PDB file of C-alpha atoms in Angstrom:
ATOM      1  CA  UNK A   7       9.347 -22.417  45.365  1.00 48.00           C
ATOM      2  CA  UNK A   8      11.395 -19.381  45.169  1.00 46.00           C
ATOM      3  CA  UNK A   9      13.449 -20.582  42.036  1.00 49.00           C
ATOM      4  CA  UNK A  10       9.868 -21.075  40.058  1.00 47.00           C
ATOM      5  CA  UNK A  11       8.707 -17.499  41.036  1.00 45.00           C
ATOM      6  CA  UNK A  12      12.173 -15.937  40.094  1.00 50.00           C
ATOM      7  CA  UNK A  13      11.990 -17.189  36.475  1.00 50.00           C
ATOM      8  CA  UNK A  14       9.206 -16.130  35.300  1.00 49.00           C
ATOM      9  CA  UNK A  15       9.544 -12.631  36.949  1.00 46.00           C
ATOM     10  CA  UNK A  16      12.907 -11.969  34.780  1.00 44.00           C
ATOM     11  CA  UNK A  17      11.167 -13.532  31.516  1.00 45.00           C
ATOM     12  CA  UNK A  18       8.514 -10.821  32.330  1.00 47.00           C
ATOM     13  CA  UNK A  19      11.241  -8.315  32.864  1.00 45.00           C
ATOM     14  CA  UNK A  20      13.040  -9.114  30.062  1.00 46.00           C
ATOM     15  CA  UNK A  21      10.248  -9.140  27.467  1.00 47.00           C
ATOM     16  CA  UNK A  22       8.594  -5.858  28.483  1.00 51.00           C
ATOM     17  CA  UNK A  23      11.670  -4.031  28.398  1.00 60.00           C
ATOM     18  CA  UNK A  24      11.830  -1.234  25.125  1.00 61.00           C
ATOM     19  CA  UNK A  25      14.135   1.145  23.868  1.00 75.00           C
ATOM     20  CA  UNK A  26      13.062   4.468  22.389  1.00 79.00           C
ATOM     21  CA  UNK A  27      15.695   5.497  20.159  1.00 81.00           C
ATOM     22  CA  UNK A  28      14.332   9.281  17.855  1.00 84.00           C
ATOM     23  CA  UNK A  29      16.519  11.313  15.448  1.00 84.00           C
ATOM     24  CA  UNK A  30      16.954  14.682  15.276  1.00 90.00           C
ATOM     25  CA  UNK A  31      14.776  16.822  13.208  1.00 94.00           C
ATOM     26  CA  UNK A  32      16.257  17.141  10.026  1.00 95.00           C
ATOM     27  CA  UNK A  33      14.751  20.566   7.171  1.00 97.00           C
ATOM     28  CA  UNK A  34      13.750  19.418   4.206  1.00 96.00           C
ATOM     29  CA  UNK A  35      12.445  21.240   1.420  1.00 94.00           C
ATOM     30  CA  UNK A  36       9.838  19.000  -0.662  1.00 93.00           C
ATOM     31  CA  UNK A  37      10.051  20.176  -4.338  1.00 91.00           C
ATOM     32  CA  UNK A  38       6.155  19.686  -4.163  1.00 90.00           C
ATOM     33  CA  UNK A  39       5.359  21.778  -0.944  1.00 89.00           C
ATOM     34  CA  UNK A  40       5.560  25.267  -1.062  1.00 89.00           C
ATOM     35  CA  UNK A  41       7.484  25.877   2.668  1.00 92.00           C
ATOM     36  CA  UNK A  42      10.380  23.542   4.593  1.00 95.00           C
ATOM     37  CA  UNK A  43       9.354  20.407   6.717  1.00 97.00           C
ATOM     38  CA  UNK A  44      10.966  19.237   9.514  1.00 97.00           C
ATOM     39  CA  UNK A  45      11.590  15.047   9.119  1.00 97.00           C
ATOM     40  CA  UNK A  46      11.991  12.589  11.953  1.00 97.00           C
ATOM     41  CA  UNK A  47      11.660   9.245  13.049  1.00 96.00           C
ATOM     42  CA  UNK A  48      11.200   7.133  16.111  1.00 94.00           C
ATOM     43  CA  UNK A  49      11.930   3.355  17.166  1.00 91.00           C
ATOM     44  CA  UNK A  50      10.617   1.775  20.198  1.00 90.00           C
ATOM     45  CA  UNK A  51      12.466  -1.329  20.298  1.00 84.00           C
ATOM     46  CA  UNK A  52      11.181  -4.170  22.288  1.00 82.00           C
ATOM     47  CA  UNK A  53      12.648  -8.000  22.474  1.00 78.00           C
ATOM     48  CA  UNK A  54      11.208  -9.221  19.897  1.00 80.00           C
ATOM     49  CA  UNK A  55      10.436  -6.089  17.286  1.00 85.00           C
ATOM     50  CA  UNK A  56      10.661  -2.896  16.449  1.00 88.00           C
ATOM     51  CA  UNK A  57       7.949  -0.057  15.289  1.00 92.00           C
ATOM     52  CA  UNK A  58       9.044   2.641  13.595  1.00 94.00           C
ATOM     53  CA  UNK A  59       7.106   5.816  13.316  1.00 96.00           C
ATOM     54  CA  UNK A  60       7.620   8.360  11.093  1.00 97.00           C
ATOM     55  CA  UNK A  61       7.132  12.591  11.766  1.00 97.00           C
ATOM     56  CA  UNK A  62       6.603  15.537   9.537  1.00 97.00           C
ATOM     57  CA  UNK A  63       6.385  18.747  11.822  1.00 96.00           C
ATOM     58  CA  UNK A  64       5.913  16.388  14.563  1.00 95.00           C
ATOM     59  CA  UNK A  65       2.609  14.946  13.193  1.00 97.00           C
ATOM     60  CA  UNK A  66       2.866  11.167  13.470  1.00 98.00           C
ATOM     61  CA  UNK A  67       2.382  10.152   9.401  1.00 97.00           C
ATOM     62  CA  UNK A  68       3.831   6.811   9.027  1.00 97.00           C
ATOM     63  CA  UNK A  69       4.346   4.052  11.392  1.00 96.00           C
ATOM     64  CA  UNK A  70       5.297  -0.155  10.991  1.00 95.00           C
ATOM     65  CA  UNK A  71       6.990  -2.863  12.271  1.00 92.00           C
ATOM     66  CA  UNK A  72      10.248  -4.655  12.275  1.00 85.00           C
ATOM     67  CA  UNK A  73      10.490  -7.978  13.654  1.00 77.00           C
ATOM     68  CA  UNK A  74      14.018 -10.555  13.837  1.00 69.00           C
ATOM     69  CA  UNK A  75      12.479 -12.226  10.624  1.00 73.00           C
ATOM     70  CA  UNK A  76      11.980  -9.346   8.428  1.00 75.00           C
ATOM     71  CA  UNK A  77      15.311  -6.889   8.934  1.00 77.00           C
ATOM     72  CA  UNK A  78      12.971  -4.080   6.752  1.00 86.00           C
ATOM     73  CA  UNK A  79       9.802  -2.236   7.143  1.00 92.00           C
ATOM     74  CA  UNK A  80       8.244   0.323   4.388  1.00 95.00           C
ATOM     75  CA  UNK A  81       5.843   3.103   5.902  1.00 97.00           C
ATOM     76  CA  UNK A  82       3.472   4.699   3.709  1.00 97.00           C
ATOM     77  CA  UNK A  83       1.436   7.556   4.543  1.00 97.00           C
ATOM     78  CA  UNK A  84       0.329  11.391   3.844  1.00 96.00           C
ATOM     79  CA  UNK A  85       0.914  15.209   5.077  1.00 96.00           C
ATOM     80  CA  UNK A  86      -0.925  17.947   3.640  1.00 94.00           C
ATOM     81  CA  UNK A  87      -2.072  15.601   0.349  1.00 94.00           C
ATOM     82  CA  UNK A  88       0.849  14.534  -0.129  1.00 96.00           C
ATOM     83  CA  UNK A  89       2.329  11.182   0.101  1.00 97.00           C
ATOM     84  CA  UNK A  90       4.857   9.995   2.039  1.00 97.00           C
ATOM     85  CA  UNK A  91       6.534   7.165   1.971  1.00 97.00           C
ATOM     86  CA  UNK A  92       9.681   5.771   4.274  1.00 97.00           C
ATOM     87  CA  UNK A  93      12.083   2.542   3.280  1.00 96.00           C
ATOM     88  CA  UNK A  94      13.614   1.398   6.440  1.00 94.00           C
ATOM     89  CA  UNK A  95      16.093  -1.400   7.134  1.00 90.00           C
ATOM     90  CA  UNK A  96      18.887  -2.444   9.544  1.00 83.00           C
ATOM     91  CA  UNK A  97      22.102  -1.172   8.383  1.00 81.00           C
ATOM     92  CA  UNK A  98      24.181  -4.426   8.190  1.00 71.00           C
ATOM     93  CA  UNK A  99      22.246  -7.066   8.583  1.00 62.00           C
ATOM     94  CA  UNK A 100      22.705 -10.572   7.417  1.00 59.00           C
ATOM     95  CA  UNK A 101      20.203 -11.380   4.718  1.00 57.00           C
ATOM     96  CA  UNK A 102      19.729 -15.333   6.231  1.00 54.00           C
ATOM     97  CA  UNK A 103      20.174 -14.670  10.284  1.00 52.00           C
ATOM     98  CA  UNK A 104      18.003 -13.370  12.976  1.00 53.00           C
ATOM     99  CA  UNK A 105      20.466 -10.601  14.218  1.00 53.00           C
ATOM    100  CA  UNK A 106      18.908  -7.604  14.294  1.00 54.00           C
ATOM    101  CA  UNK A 107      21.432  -6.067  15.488  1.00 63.00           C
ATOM    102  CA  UNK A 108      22.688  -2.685  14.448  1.00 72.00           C
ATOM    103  CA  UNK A 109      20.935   1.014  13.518  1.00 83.00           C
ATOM    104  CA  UNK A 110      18.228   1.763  11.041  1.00 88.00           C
ATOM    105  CA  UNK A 111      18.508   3.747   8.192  1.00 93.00           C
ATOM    106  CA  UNK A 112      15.337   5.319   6.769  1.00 95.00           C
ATOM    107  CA  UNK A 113      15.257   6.580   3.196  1.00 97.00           C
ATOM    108  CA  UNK A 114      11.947   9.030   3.323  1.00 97.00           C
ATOM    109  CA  UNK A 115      10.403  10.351  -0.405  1.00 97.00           C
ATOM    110  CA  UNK A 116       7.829  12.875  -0.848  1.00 96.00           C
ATOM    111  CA  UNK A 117       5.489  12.868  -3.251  1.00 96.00           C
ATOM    112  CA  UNK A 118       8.112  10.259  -5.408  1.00 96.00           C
ATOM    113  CA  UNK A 119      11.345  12.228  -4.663  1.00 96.00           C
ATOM    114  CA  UNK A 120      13.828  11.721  -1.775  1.00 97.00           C
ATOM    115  CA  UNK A 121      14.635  14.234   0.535  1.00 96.00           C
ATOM    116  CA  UNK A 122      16.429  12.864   3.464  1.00 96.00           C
ATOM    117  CA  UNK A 123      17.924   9.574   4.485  1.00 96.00           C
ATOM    118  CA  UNK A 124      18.227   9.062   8.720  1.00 95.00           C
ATOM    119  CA  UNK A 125      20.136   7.131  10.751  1.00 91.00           C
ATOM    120  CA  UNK A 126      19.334   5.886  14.134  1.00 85.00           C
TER     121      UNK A 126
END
């Protein structure tokens, strides 16, 4: 009886264990805001995918999800009227596998124009 308890107890374990993985802030200055913003980005990983949230002076803009069938995810969203948009994908990973092993790497625009790519 003991075997049939233990089982399902680690599959329980294993599947509601996350990772929160966030990058530093990083400046940017948006040609199309008048003062610096400070960029970041959050994953919480779990077993089977991944949400990504996106920050602009630590107001949660953007967020999406990853899973092992699509290696990408593309957050749209908005700060002070103006659009922001965030291009994320596992750096690395094969095209035709379900690895998703490895960092992401978000490109984020503003208003059309890229200012910062980060790694985490």
């Amino acid at each position: 009886m003991k075997k049939y308890l233990t089982i399902p107890g680690l599959l329980g374990l294993l599947c509601g264990c996350t990772t929160i993985t966030r990058t530093p802030a990083v400046r940017v200055a948006p040609p199309s805001a008048k003062a610096e913003w400070s960029v970041s980005a959050k994953d919480d990983s779990s077993l089977l995918s991944d949400t990504i949230t996106l920050y602009v002076n630590g107001t949660r803009v953007a967020a999406g999800t990853a899973n092992p069938f699509r290696h990408s995810v593309h957050l749209t969203g908005s700060h002070e009227q103006h659009a922001i948009l965030g291009d994320c994908n596992i750096v690395g990973a094969p095209r035709t596998s379900l690895a998703s092993t490895g960092a992401y790497q978000c490109t984020v625009y503003i208003d059309g124009s890229k200012v910062t790519r980060l790694t985490f």
